[in-house]
Coordinates of C-alpha atoms in Angstrom, one line a residue:
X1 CA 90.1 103.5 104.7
X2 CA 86.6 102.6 104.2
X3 CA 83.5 104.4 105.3
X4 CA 80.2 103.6 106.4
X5 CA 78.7 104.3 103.1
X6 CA 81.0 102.7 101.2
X7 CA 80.0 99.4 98.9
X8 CA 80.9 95.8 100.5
X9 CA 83.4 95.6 97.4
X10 CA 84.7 98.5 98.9
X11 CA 85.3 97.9 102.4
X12 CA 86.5 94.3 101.2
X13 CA 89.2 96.2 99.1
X14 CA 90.4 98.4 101.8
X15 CA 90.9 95.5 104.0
X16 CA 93.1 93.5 101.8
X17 CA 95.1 96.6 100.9
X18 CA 95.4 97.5 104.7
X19 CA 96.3 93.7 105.3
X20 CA 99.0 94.2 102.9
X21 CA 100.1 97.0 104.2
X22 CA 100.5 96.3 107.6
X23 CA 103.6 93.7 105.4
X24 CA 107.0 95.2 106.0
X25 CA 108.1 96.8 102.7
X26 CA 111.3 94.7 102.6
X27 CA 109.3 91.4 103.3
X28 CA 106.8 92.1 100.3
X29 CA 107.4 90.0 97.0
X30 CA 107.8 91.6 93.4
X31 CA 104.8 91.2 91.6
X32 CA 103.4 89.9 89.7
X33 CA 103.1 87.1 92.1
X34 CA 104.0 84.0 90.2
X35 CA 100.8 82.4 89.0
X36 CA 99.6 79.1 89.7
X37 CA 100.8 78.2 85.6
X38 CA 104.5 79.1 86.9
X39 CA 104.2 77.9 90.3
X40 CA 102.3 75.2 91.5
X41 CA 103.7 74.1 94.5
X42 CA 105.0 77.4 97.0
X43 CA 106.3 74.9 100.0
X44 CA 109.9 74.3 100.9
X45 CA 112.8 75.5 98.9
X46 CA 110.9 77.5 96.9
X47 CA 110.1 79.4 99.5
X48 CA 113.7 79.6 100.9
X49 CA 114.9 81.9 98.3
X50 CA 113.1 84.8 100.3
X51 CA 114.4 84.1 103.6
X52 CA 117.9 84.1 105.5
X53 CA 119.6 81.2 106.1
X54 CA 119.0 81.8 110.0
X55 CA 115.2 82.5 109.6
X56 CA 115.2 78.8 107.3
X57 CA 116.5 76.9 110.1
X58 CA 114.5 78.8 112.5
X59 CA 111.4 78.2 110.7
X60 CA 111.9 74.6 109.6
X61 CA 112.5 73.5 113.4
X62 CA 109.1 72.2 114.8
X63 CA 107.2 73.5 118.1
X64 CA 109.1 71.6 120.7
X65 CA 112.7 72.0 118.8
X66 CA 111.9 76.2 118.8
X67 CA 110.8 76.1 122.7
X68 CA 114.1 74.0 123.6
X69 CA 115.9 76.6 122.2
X70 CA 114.3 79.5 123.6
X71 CA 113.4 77.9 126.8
X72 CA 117.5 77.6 127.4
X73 CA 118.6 81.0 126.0
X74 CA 120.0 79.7 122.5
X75 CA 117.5 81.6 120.7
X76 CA 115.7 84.4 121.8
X77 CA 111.9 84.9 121.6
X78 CA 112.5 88.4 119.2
X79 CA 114.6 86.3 116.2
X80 CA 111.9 83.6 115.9
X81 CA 109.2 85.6 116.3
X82 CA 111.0 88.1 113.3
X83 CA 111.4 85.1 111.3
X84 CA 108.1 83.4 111.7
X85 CA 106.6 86.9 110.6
X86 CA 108.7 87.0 107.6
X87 CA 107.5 83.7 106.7
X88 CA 104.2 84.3 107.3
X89 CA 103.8 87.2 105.3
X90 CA 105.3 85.3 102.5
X91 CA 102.6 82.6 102.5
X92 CA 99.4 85.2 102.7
X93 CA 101.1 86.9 99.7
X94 CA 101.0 83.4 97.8
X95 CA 97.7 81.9 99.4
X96 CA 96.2 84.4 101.1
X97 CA 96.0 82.6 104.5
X98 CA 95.5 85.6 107.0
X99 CA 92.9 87.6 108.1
X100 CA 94.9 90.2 110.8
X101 CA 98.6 91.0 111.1
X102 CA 99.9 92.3 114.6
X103 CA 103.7 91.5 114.1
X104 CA 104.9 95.1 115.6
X105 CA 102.8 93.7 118.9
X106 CA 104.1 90.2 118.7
X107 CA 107.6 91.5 118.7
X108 CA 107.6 93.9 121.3
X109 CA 105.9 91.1 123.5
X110 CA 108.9 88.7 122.4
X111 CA 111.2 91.4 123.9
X112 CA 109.7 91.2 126.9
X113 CA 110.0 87.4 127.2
X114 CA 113.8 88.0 126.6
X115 CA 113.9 90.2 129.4
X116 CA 112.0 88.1 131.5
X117 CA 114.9 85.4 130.5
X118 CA 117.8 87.7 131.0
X119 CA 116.5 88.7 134.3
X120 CA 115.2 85.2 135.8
X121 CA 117.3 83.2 134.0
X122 CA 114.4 81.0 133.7
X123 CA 111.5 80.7 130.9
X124 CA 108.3 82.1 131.7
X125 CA 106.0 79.0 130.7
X126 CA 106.3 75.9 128.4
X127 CA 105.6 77.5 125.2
X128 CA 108.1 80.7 126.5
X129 CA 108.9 82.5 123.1
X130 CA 107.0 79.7 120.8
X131 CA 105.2 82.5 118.3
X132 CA 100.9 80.6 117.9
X133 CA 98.6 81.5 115.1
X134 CA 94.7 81.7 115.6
X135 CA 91.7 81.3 113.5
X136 CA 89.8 84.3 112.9
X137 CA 87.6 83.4 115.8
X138 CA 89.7 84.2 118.6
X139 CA 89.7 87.8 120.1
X140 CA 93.0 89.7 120.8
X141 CA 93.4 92.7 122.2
X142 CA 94.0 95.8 119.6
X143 CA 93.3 93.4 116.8
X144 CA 89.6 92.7 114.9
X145 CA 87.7 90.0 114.6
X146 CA 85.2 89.6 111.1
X147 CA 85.1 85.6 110.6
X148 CA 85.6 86.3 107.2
X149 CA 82.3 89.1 107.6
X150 CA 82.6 92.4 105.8
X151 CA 79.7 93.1 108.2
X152 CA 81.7 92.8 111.3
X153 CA 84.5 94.9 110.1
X154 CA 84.6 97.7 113.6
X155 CA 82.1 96.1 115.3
X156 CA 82.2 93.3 118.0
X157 CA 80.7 90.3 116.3
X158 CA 78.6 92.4 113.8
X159 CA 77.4 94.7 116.9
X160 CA 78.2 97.8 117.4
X161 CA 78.8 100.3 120.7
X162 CA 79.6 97.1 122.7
X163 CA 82.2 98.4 124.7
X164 CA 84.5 95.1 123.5
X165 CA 85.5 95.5 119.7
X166 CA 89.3 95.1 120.5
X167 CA 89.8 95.0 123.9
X168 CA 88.0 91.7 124.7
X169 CA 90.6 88.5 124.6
X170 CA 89.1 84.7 124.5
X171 CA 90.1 82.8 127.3
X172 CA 92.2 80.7 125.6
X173 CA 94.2 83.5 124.4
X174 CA 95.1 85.0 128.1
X175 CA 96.5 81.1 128.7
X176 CA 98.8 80.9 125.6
X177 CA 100.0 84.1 126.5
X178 CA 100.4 83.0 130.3
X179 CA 102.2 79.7 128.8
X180 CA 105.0 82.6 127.2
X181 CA 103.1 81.9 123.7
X182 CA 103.7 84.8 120.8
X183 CA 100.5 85.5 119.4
X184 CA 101.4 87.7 115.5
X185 CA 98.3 86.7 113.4
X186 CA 95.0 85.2 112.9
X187 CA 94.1 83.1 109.9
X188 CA 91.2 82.8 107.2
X189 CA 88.4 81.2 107.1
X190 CA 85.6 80.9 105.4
X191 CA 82.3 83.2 106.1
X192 CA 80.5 81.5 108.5
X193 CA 82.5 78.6 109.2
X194 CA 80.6 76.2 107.7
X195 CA 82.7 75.2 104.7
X196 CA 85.4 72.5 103.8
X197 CA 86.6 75.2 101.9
X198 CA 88.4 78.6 102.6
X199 CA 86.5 81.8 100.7
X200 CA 85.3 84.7 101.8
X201 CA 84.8 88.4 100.4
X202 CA 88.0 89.7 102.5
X203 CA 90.8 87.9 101.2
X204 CA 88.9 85.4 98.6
X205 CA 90.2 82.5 98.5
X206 CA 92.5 80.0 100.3
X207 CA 94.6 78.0 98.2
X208 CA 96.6 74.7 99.0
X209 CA 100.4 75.3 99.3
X210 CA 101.4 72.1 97.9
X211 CA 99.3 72.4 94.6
X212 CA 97.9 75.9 94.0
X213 CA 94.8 74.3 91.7
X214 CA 93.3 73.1 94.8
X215 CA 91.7 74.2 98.2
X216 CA 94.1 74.5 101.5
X217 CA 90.3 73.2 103.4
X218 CA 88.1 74.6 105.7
X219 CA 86.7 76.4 107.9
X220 CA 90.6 76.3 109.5
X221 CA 91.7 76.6 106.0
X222 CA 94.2 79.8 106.7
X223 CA 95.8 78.0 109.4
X224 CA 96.3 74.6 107.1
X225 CA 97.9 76.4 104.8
X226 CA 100.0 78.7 106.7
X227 CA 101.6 75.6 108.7
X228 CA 102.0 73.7 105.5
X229 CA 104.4 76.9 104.9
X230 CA 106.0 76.9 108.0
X231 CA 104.4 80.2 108.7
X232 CA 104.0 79.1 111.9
X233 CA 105.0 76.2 114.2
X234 CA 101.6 75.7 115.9
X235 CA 98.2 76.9 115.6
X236 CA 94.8 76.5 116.6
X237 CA 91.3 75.8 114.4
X238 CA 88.1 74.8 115.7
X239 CA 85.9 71.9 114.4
X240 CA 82.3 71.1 114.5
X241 CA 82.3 68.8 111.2
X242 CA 85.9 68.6 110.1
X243 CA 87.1 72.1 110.2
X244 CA 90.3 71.5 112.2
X245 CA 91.4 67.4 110.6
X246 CA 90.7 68.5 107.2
X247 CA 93.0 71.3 106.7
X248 CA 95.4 69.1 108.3
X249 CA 94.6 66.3 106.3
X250 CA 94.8 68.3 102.9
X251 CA 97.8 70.1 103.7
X252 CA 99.8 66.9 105.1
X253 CA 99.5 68.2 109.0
X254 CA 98.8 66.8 112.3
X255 CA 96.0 67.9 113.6
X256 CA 93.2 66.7 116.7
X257 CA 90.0 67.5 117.3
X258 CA 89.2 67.0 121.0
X259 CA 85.8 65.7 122.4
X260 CA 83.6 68.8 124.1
X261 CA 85.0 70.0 127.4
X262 CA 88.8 69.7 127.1
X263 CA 89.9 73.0 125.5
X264 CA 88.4 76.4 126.7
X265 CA 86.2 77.9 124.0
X266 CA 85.0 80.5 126.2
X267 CA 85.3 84.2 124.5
X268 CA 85.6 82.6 121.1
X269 CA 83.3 84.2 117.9
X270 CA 81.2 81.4 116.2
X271 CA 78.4 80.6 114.2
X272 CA 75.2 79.7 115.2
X273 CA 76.4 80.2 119.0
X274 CA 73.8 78.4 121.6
X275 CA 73.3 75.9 119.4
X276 CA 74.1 72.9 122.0
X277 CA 73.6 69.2 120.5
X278 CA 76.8 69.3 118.3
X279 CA 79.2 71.4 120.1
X280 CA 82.4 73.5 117.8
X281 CA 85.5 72.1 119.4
X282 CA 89.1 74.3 119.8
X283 CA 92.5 72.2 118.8
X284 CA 95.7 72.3 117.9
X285 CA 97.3 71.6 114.0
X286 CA 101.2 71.3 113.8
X287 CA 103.7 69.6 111.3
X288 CA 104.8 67.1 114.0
X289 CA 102.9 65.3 116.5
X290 CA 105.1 66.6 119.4
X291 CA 103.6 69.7 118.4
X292 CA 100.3 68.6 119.3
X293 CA 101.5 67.0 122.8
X294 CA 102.8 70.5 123.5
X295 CA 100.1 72.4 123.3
X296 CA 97.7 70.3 125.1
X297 CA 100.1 69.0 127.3
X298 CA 100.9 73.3 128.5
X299 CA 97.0 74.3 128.1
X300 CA 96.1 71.7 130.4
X301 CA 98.4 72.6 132.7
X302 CA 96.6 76.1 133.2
X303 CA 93.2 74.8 134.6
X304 CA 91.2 75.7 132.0
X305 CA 88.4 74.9 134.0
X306 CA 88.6 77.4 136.6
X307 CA 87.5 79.7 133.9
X308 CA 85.3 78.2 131.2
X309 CA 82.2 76.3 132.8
X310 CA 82.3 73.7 130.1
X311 CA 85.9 72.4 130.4
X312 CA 86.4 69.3 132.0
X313 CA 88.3 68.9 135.1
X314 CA 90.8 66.5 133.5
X315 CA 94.5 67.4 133.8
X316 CA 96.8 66.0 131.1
X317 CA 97.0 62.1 132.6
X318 CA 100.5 60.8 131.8
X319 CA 99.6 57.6 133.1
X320 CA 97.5 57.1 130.2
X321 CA 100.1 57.7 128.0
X322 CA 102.4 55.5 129.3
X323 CA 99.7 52.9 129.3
X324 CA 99.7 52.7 125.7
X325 CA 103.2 52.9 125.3
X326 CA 103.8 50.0 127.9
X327 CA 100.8 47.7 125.7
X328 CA 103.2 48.3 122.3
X329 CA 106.8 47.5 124.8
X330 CA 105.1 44.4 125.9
X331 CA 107.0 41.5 125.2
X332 CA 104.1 39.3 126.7
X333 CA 102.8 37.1 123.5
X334 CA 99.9 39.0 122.4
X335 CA 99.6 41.6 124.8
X336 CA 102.0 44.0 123.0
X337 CA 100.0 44.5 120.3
X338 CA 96.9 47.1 119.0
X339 CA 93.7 46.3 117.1
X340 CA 92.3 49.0 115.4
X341 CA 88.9 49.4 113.3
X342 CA 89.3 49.9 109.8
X343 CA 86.8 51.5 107.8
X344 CA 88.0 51.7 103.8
X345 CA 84.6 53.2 102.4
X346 CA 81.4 54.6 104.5
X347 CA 79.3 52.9 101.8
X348 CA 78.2 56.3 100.5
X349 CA 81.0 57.6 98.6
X350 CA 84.2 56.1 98.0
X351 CA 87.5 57.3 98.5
X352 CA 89.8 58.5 95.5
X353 CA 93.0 56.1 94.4
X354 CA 95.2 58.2 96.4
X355 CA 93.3 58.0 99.6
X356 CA 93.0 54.1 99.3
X357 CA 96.4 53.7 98.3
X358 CA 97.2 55.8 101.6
X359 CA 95.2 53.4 103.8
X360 CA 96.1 50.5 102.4
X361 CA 99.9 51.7 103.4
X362 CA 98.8 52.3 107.2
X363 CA 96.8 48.7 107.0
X364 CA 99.8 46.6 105.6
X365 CA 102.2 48.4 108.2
X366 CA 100.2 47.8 111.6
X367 CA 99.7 44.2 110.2
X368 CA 103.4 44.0 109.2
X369 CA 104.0 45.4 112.8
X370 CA 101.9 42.4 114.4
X371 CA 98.6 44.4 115.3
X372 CA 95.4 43.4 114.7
X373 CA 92.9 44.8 111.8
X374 CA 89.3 44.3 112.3
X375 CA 87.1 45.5 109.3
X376 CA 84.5 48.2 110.9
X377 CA 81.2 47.5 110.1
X378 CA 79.0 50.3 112.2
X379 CA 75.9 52.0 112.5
X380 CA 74.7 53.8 108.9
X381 CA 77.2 56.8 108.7
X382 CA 74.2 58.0 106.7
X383 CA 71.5 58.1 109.4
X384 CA 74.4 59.7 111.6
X385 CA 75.4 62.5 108.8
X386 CA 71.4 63.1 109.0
X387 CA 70.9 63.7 112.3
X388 CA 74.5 66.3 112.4
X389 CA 73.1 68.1 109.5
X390 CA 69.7 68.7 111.2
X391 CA 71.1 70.4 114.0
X392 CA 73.0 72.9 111.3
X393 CA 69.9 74.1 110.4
X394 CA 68.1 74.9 113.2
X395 CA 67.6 78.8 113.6
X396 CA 67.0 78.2 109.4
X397 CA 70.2 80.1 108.5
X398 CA 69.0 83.2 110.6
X399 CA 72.8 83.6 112.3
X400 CA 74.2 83.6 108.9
X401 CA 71.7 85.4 107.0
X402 CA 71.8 88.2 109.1
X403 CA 75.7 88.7 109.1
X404 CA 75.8 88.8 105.5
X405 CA 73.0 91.2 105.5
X406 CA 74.8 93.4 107.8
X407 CA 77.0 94.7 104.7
X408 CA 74.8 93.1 101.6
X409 CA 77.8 90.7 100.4
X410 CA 77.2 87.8 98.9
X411 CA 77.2 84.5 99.9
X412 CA 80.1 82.2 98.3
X413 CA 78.2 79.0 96.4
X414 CA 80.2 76.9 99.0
X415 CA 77.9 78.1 101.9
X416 CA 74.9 79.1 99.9
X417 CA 74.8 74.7 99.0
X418 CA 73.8 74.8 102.7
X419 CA 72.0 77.7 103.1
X420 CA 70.1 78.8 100.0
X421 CA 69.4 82.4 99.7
X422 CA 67.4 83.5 102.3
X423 CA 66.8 82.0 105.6
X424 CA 64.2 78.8 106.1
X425 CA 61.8 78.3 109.0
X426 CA 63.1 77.6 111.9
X427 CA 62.5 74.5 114.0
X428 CA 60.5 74.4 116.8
X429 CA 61.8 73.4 120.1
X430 CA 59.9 69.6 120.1
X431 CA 61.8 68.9 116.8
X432 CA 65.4 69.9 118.6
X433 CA 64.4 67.6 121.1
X434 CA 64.1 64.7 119.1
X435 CA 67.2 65.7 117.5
X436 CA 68.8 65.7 120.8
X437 CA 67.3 62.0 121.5
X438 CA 68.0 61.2 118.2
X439 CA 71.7 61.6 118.5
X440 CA 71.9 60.1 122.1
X441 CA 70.2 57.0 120.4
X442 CA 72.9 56.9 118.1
X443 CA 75.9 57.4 120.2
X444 CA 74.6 54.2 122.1
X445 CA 74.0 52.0 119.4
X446 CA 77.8 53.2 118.4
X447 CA 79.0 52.6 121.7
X448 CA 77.5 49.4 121.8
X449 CA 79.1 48.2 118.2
X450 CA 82.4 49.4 119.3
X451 CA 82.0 47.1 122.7
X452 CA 81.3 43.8 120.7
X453 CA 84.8 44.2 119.2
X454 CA 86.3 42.9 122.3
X455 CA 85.0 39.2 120.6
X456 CA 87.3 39.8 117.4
X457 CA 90.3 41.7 119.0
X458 CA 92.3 39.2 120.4
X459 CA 93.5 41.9 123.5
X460 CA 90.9 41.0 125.7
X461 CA 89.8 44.5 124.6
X462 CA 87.5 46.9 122.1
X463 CA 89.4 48.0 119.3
X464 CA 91.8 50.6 120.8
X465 CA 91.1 53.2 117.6
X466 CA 89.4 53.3 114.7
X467 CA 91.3 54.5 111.3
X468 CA 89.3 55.8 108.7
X469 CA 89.6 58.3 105.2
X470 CA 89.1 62.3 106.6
X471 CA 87.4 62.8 103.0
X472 CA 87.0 61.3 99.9
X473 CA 89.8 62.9 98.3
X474 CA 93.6 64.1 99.4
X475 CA 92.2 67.6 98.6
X476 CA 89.4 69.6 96.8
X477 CA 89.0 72.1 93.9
X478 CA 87.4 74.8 94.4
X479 CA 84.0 74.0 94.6
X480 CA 83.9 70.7 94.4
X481 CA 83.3 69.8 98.6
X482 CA 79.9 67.8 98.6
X483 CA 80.4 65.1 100.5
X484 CA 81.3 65.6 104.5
X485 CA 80.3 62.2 105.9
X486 CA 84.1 60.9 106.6
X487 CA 84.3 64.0 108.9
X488 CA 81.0 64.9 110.7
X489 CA 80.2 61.5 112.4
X490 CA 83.3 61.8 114.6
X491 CA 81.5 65.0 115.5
X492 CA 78.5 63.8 116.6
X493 CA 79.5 60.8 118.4
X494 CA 82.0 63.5 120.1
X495 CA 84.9 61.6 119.5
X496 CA 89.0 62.5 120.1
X497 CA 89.7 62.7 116.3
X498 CA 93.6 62.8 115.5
X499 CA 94.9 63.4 111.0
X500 CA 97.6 61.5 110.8
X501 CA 99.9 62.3 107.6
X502 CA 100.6 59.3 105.3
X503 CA 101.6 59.9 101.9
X504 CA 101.3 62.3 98.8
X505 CA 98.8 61.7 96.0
X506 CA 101.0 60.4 92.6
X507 CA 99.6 61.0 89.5
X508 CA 101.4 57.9 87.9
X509 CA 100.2 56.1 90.4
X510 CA 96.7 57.2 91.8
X511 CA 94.7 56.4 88.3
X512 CA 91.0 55.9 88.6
X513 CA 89.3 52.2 87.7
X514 CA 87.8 52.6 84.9
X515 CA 85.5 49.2 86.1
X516 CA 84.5 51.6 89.2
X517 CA 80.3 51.1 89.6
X518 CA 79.2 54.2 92.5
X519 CA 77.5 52.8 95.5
X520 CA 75.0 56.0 95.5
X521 CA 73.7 58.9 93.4
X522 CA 76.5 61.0 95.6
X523 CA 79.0 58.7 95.0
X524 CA 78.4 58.8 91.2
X525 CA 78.8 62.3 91.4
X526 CA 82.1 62.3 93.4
X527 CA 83.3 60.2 90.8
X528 CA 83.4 63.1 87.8
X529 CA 85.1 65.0 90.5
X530 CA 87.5 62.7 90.7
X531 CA 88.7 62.6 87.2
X532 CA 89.0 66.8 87.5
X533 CA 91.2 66.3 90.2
X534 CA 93.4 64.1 88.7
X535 CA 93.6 66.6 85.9
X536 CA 95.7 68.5 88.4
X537 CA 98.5 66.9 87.8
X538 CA 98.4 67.9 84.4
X539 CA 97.8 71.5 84.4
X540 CA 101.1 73.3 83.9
X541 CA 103.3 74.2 87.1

């Protein structure tokens, strides 16, 4: 165990190897784990040679498949729970995707739900016996927090003598467990959350399941890459520029990033906390969409308002729901039917052959479906990204800073491109302020472009969504996350953000245009980065 006086490298050591240990001997893999060289992609069957036959279809059923069963008494909470921990473990050991282990505590609470079954007959919630990971941001009893901060290691948040290291639980956390939810772990991230990428000091760094050359995303990297394993059938990330759509985008997930005020954040660890023109939203990522619907559907149902101030009073509305799904049943001429937006490029940086190639497939199916495509044309994204980044650097890196320099680690280069080496001056309150008008400006004008499309729609409405790229490319390497704008300005127009899945890049396929003239300095530079992705597909596996 480390001490006080020990070096960050050090404490960072003793954590991993304490991590590790906390792994059930029988569960651990051989090493050396297969490198990257032998073994690029660690999803699927390869992974099924460690696990039962029981525990693979236990694991490869999806969030509302696994409550069905338990909900009814097929399965019991203890079995899945076991297996999900087996599984999990696996993936950490070949991406290191989790921060905390608590499986001994997860399964003696899955006994409990079984006995709450066997006496009730009955389940105890809608996720009863449904094991949820958590991003290293939510507090749980008996288990630490660090946000990917040697500094915080035994300390509440990087303080000390609190009276709350390990005994305080975020509010969301007493609801999933209310709902009948298994909490066993809590992912990576990146130090200070401000990264598309997943690296820290603890565990290092997140890798992408599907192709171990590249990055699993950020800052909810650890739970991207976990679900991509089937480490888990649900999870929860936050996102205050991308950080929950794109680990779901880069690791083929579902994922939504709610607007402010529909999922208790309260009790949560963050960054920069007060910071209050771009808020850090909570949401769920899952390999299906039902998985999605679950969880908001059964948090919802708790009142989350009645104990976090900011959370809306907005019960899940199933009439809205059906609304949709009545508008696509219509067999009235030209009322059945969508329009969506359709933004290919931002104008700044365009996206790599595989992301085009997978929007062009979602454009030429909604059209071959009958809906309506209208090419977006809104507000500069550019002027938008601006105003988002200002607010990023209000306190001058002074949050951040300061939690490094609670141990003297390092800053990884993917952070320090933001935040430089020490901290900057910090802006006064009259230039917040005209940040704050700033953005309200902007949302208008948005609001207003999005309004004129009822001209052009056919519906006698707006566009009803608006599809767009989540990032340039269908994954990053390491290092090699510059550009953010596909991402951030559904965070500061505070916009319900859903990843949808489409298709895999193809390295026969997905070759870049060797005509290709950038639209900006950035997009010049995203270029060369495109051609070392592709060479991804070469390196040996």
């Amino acid at each position: 165990m480390a001490t006080t006086t020990d070096s960050w490298q050090d404490k960072a050591k003793a954590k991993r190897d304490a991590l590790t240990g906390l792994i059930p001997e029988p569960w651990r893999l051989r090493t050396p784990i297969p490198t990257v060289e032998d073994q690029r992609d660690v999803t699927g069957k390869y992974l099924w040679q460690y696990l039962s036959d029981r525990e693979v279809e236990i694991t490869e059923t999806d969030a509302v498949g696994i409550v069905k069963h338990t909900s009814s008494g097929q399965w019991t909470a203890e079995e899945v729970t076991k297996a999900f921990c087996h599984r999990a473990s696996l993936a950490h050991q070949l991406v290191n995707c989790l921060h905390e282990i608590f499986f001994d505590a997860a399964i003696e609470d899955a006994k409990k739900l079984d006995a709450y079954f066997a006496e009730h007959k009955s389940p105890i919630g809608p996720l009863h016996g449904l094991p949820v990971s958590l991003k290293d941001q939510f507090h749980v009893k008996d288990v630490e927090t660090t946000m990917g901060y040697i500094g915080w290691m035994g300390t509440f948040e990087g303080k000390k003598g609190t009276g709350r290291e390990k005994v305080f639980e975020s509010e969301m956390v007493r609801e999933l467990r209310e709902l009948g939810a298994v909490l066993y772990c809590k992912t990576s991230v990146p130090h200070t959350l401000m990264s598309g990428e997943t690296v820290n000091n603890i565990i290092e760094y997140t890798w992408n399941p599907k192709n171990r050359n590249l990055s699993s995303g950020g800052s909810s990297g650890g739970e991207g890459a976990l679900i991509s394993m089937k480490g888990s059938p649900l999870g929860f990330g936050t996102d205050i520029g991308g950080s929950i759509r794109i680990p779901a985008a880069f690791n083929g997930l579902y994922g939504i990033r709610p607007s402010a005020g529909r999922m208790p954040y309260e009790g949560m660890a963050n960054s920069m906390d007060g910071q209050g023109t771009v808020l850090s939203v909570v949401g769920p990522l899952s390999f299906t969409v039902g998985g999605l619907r679950l969880a908001m559907k059964s948090l919802l149902s708790t009142k989350p308002w009645e104990h976090d101030p900011l959370v809306l009073e907005i019960p899940w509305r199933e009439e809205k729901e059906r609304e949709i799904i009545d508008i696509v049943k219509s067999s009235t001429s030209g009322k059945g039917k969508l329009a969506f937006g359709v933004m290919e490029t931002d104008g700044i940086v365009t996206p790599y052959p595989p992301v085009q190639r997978a929007m062009k497939i979602v454009i030429d199916t909604l059209e071959k479906e009958g809906h309506k495509i209208i090419k977006w044309s809104p507000p500069s994204h550019g002027r938008g990204n601006d105003i988002l980044l200002t607010t990023w650097g209000y306190d001058g890196g002074a949050d951040v800073h300061g939690a490094f320099a609670l141990s003297g680690e390092p800053m990884a280069s993917q952070v320090k491109q933001a935040y430089g080496d020490s901290p900057q001056e910090q802006m006064n309150a009259s230039k917040i302020a005209a940040t704050n008008v700033a953005k309200r400006e902007y949302q208008k004008e948005y609001m207003e472009y999005w309004n004129t499309t009822q001209e052009h729609t056919g519906t006698g409405r707006p566009v009803d969504a608006l599809i767009s790229p989540l990032a340039p490319f269908p994954a990053a390497r390491p290092n090699g996350y510059k550009y953010y704008g596909y991402s951030t300005f559904v965070n500061l127009l505070d916009y319900t953000s859903c990843v949808v899945p489409v298709t895999t890049a193809d390295q026969h396929t997905d070759r870049t245009d060797k005509s290709f003239k950038p639209l900006s300095n950035q997009d010049e530079s995203s270029y060369e980065l495109c051609k070392l992705f592709q060479k991804t597909f070469s390196e040996p596996h």
